[in-house]
Short mmCIF file of N, CA and C in Angstrom, two decimals:
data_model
loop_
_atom_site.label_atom_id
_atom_site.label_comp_id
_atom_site.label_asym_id
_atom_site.label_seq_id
_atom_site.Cartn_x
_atom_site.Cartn_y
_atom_site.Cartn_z
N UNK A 1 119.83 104.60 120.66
CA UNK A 1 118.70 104.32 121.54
C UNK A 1 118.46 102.82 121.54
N UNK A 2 118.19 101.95 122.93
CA UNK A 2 117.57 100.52 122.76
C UNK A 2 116.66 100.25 122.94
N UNK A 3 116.47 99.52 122.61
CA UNK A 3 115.00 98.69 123.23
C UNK A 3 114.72 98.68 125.14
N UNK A 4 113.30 98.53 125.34
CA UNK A 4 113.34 99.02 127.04
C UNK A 4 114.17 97.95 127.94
N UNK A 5 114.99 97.68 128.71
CA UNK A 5 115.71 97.00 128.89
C UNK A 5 114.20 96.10 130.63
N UNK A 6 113.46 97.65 130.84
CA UNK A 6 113.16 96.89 132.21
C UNK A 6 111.38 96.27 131.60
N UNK A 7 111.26 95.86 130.97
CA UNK A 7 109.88 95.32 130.33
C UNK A 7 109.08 96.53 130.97
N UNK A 8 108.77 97.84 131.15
CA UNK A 8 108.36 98.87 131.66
C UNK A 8 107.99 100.35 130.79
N UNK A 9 109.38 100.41 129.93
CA UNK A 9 109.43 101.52 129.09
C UNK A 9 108.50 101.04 127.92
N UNK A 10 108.08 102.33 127.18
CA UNK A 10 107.26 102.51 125.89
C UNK A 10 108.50 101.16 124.88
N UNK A 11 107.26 101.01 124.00
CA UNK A 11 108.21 100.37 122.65
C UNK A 11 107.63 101.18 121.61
N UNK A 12 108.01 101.28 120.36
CA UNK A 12 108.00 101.48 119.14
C UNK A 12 106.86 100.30 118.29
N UNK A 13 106.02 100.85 118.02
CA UNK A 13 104.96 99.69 117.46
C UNK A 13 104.81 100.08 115.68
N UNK A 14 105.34 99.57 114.79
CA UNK A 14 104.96 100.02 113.45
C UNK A 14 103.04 98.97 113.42
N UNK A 15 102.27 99.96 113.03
CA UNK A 15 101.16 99.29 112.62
C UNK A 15 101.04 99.32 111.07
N UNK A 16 100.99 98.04 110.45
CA UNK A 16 100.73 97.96 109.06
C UNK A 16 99.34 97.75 108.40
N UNK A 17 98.67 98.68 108.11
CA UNK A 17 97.17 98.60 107.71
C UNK A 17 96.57 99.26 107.11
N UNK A 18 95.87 98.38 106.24
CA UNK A 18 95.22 99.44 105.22
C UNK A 18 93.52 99.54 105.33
N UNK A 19 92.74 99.08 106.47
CA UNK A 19 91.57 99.18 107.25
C UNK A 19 91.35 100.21 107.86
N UNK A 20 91.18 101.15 107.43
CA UNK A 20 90.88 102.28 108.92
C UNK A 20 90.12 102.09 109.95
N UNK A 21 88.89 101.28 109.76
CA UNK A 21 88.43 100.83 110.82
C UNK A 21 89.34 99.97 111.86
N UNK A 22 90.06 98.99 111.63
CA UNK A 22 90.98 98.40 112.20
C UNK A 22 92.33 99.25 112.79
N UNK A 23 92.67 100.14 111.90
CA UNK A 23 93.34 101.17 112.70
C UNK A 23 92.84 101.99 113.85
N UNK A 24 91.60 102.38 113.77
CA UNK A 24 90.94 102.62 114.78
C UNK A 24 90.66 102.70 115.79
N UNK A 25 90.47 101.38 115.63
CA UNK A 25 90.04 99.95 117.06
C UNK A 25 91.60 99.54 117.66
N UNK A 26 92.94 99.35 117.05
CA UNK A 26 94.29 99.38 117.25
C UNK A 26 94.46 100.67 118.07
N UNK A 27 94.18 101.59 117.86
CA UNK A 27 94.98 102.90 118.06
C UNK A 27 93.76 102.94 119.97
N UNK A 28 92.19 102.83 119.48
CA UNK A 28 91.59 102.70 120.83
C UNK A 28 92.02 101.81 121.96
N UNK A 29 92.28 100.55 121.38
CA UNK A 29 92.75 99.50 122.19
C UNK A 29 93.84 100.22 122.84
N UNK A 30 95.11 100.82 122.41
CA UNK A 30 95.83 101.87 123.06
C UNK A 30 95.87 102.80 123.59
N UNK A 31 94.75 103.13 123.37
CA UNK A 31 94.21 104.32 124.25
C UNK A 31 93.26 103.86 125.69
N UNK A 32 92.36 103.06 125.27
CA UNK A 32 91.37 102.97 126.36
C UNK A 32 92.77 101.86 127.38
N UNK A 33 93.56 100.93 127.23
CA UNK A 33 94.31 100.56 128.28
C UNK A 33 95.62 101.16 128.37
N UNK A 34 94.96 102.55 127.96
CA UNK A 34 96.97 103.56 128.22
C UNK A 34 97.74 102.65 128.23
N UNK A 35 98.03 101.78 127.16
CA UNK A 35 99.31 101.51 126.53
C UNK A 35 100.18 102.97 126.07
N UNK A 36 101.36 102.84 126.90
CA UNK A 36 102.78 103.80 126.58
C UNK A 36 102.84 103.55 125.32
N UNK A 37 103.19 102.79 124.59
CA UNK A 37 103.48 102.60 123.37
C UNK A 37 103.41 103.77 122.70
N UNK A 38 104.40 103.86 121.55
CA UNK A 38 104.19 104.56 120.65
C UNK A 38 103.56 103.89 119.31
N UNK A 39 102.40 104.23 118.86
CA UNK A 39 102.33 103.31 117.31
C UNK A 39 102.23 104.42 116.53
N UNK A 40 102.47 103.97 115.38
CA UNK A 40 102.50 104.77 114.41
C UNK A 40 101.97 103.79 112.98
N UNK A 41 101.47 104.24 112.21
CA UNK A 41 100.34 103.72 111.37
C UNK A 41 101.01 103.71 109.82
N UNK A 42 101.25 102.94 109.32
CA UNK A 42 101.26 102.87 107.70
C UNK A 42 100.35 101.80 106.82
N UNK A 43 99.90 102.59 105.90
CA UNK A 43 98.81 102.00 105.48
C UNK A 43 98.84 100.66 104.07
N UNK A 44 99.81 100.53 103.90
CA UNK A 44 99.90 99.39 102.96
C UNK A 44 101.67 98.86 102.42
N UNK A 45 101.75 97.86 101.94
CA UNK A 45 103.37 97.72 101.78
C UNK A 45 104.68 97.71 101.10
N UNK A 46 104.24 99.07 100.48
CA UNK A 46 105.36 99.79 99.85
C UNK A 46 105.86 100.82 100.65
N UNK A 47 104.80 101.26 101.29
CA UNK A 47 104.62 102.46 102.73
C UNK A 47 105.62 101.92 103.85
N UNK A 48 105.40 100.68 104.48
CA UNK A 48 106.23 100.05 105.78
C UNK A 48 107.16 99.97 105.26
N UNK A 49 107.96 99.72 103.63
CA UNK A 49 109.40 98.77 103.85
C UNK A 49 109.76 100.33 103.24
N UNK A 50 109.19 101.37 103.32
CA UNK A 50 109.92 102.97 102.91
C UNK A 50 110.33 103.10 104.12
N UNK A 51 109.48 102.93 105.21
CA UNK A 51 109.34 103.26 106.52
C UNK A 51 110.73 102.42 107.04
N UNK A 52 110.60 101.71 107.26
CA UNK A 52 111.41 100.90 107.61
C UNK A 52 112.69 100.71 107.27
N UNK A 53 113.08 101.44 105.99
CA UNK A 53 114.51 101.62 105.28
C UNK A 53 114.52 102.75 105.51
N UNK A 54 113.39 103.80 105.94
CA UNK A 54 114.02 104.91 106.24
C UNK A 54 114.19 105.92 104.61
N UNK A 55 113.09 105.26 103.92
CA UNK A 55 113.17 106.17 102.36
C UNK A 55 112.57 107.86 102.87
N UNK A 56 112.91 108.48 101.64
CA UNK A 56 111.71 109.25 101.67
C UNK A 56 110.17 108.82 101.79
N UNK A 57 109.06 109.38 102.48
CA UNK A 57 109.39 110.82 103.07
C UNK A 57 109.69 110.15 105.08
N UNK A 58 110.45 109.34 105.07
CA UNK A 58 110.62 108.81 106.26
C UNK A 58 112.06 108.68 106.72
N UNK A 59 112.89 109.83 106.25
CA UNK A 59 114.15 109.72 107.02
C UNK A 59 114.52 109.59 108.14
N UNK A 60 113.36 110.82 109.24
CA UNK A 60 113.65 110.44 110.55
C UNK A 60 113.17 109.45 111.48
N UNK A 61 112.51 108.09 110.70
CA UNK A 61 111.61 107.46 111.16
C UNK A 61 112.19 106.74 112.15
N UNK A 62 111.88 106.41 113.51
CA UNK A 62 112.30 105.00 114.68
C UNK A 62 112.28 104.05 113.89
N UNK A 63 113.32 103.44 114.23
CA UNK A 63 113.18 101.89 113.98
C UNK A 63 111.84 101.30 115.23
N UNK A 64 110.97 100.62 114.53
CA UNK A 64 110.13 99.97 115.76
C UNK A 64 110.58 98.75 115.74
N UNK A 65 110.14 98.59 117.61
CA UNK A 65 110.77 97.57 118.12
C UNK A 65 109.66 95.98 118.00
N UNK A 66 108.67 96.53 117.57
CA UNK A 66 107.31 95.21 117.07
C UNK A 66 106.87 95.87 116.01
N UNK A 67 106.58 95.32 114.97
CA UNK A 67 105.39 95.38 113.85
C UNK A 67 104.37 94.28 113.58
N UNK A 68 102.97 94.97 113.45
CA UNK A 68 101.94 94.21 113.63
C UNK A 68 101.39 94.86 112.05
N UNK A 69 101.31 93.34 111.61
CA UNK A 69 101.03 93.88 109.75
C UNK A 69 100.01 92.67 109.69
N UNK A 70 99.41 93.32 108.30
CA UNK A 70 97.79 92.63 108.20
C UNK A 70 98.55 91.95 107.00
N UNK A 71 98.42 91.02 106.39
CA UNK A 71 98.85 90.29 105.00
C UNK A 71 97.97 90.80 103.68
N UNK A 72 96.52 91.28 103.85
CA UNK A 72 96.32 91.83 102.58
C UNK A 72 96.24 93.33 102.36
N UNK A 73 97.44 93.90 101.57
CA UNK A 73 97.42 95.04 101.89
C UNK A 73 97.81 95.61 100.28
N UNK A 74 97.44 97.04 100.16
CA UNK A 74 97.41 97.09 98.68
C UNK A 74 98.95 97.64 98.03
N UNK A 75 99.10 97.50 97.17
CA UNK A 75 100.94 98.06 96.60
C UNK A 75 101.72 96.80 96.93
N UNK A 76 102.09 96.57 98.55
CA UNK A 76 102.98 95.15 98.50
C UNK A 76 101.96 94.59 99.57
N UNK A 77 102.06 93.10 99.36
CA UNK A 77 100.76 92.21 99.95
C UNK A 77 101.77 91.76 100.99
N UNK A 78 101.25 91.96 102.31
CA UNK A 78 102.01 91.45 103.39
C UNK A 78 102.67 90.41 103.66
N UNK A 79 102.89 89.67 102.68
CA UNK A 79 103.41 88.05 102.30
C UNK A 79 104.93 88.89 102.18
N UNK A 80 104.58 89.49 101.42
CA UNK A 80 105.96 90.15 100.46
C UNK A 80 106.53 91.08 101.41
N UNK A 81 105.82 91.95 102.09
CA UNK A 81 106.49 92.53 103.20
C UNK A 81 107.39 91.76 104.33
N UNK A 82 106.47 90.83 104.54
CA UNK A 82 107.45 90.03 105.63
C UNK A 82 108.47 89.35 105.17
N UNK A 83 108.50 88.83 104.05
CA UNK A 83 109.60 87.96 103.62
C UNK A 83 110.89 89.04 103.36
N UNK A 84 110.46 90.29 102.89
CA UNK A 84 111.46 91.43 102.98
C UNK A 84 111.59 91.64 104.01
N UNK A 85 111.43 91.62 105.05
CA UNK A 85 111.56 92.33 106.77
C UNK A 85 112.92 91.13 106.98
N UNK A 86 112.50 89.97 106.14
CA UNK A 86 113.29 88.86 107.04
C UNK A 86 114.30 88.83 106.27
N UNK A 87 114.60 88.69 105.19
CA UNK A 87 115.96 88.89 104.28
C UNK A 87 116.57 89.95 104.73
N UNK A 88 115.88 91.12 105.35
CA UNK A 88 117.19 92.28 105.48
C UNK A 88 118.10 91.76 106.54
N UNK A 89 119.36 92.48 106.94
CA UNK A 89 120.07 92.17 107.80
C UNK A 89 119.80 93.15 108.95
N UNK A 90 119.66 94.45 108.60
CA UNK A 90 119.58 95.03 109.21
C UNK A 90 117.41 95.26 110.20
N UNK A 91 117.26 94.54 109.46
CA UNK A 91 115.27 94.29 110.02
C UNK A 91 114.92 93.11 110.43
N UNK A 92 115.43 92.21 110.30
CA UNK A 92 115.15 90.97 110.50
C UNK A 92 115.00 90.65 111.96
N UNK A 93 115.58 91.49 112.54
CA UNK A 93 115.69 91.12 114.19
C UNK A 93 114.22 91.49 114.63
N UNK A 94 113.46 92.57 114.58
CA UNK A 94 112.62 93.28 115.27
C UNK A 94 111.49 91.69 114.58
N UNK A 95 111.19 91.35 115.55
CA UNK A 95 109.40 90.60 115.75
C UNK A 95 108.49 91.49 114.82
N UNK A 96 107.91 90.64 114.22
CA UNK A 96 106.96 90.67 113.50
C UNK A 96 105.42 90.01 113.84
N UNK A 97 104.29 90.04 114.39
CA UNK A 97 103.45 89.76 114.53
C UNK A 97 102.41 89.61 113.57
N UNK A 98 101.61 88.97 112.82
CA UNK A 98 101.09 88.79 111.79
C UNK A 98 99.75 89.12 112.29
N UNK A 99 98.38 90.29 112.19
CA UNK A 99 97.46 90.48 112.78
C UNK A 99 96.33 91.06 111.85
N UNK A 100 95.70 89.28 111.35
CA UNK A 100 94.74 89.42 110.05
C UNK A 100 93.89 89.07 110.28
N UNK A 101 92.59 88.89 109.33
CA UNK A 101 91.40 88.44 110.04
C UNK A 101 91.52 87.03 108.97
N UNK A 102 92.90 86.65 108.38
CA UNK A 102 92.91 85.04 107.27
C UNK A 102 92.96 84.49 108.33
N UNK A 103 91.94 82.91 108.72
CA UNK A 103 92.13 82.19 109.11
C UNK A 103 92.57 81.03 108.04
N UNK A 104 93.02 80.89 106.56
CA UNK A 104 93.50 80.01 106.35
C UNK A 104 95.06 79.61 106.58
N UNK A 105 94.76 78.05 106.53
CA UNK A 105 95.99 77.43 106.69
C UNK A 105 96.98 77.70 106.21
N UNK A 106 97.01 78.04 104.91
CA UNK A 106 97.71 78.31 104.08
C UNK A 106 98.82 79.30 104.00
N UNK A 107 97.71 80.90 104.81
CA UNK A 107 98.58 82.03 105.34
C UNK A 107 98.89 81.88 106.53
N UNK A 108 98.67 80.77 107.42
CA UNK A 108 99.17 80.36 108.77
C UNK A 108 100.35 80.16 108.35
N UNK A 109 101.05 78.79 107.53
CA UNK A 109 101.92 78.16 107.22
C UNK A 109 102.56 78.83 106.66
N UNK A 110 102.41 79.94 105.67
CA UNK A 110 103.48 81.12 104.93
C UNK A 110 103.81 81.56 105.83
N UNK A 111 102.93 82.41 106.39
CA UNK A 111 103.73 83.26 107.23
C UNK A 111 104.79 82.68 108.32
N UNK A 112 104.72 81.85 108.71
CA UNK A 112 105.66 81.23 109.67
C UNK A 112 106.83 80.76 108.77
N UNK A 113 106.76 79.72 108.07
CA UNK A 113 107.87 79.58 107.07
C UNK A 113 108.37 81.18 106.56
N UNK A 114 108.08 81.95 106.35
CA UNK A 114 108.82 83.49 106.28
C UNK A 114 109.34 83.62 107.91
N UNK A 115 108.95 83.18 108.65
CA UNK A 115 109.65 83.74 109.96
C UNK A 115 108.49 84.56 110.66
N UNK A 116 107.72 84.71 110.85
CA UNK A 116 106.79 85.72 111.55
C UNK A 116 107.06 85.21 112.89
N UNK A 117 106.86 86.03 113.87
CA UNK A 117 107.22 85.67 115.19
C UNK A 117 105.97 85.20 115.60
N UNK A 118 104.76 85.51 115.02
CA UNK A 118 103.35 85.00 115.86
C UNK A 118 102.25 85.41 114.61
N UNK A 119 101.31 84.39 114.81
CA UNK A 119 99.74 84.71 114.31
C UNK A 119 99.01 84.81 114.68
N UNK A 120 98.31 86.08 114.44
CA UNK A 120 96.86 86.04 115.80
C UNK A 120 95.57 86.58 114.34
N UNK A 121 94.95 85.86 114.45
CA UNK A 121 93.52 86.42 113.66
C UNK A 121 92.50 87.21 114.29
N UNK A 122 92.38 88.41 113.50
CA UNK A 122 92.02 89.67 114.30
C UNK A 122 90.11 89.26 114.46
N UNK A 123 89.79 89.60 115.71
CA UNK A 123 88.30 89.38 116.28
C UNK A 123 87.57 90.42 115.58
N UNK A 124 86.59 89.87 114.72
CA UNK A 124 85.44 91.47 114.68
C UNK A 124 84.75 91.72 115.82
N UNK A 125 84.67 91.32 117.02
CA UNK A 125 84.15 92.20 118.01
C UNK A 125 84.65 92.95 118.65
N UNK A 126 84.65 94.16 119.12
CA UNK A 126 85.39 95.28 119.38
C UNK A 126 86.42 94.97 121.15
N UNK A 127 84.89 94.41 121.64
CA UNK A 127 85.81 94.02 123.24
C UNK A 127 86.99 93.00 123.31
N UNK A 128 86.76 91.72 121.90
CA UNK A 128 87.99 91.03 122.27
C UNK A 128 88.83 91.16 121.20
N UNK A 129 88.91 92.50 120.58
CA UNK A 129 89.84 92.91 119.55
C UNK A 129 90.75 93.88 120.58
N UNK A 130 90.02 94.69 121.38
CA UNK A 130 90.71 95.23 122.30
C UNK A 130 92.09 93.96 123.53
N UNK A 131 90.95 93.45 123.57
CA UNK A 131 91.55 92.10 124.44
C UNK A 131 92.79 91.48 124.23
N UNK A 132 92.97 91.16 122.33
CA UNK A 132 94.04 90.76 121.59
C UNK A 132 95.30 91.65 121.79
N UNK A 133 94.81 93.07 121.23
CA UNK A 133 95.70 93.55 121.29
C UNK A 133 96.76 94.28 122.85
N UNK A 134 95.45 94.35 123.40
CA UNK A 134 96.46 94.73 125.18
C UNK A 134 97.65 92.96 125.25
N UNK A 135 96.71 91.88 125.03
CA UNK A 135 97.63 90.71 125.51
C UNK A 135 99.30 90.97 124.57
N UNK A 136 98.62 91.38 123.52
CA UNK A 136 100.22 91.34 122.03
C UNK A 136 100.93 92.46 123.06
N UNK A 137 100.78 93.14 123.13
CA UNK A 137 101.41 94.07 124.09
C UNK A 137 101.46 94.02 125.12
N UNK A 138 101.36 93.25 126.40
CA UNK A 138 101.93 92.47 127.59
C UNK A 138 103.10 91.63 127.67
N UNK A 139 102.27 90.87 126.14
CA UNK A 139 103.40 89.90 125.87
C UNK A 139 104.82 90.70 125.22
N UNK A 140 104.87 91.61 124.58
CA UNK A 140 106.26 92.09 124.32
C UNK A 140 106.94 93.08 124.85
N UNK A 141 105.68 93.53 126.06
CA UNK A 141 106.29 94.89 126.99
C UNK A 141 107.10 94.20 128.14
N UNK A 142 106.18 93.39 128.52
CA UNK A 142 106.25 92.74 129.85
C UNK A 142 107.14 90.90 130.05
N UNK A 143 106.58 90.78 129.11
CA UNK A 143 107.65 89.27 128.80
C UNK A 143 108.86 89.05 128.27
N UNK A 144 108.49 89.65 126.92
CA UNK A 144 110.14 88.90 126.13
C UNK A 144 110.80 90.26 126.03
N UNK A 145 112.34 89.73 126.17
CA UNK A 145 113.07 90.58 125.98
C UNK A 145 113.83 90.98 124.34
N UNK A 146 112.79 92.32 124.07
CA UNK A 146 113.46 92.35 123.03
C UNK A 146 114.79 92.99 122.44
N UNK A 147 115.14 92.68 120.97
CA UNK A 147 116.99 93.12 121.06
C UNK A 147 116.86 94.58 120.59
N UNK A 148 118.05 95.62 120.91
CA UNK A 148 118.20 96.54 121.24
C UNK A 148 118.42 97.53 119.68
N UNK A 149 117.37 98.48 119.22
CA UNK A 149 117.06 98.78 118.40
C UNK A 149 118.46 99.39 117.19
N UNK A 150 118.52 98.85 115.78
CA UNK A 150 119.78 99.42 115.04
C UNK A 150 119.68 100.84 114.91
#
């Protein structure tokens, strides 16, 4: 299976979060602007890089074609997740979006030196948290072309 070739088809969205409220408001934001998308939710980061290798209990899992991970997350701290996403050979391709409410510099500058494809600091108000997330998803439905899933 690939990635949507006509910026049109559903993508594969891994959501990394351990907020339920923020999962919430993610999963509404997808709902109230019928985003196709598929997301699917893991809650901290021992959970995504199971997911993502395809451990138990996630054999039949999609590879997703974006992941949107929060950096503080409990088991592996999203620092550590991403820098694993980017060492693999086989994960490294799929975009990574970094979607936290750290505005420091500090996790600006990590995360990019790990490779993150983007930083967006998540809004506590509900209308332009919605807002964020329809644009993150314009921008990778509708703009860039992404590479074609392993």
């Amino acid at each position: 299976m690939t990635a949507p070739a006509d910026g049109k088809s559903p993508i594969e969205v891994l959501l990394v979060e351990d907020d339920p409220g923020d999962v919430l408001m993610t999963q509404e934001a997808f709902d109230e602007h019928k985003l196709r998308n598929r997301l699917t939710v893991v809650s901290d980061g021992a959970e995504a890089l199971a997911y993502l290798r395809r451990e138990d209990p996630y054999a039949d899992a999609v590879t997703p074609d974006l992941i949107l991970l929060d950096l503080n997350l409990p088991r592996r701290d999203g620092r550590e997740v991403l820098e694993e996403i980017k060492e693999d050979e086989q994960l490294r391709r799929i975009p990574v979006v970094v979607l936290t409410t750290s505005q420091a510099d500090e996790d600006i500058l990590r995360s990019y030196q790990l490779h993150a494809n983007a930083y967006v600091t998540k809004p506590v108000d509900f209308e332009r948290f919605i807002s964020v997330v329809r644009q993150i998803d314009e921008f990778f439905v509708s703009v860039v072309k992404l590479p074609p899933r392993g």
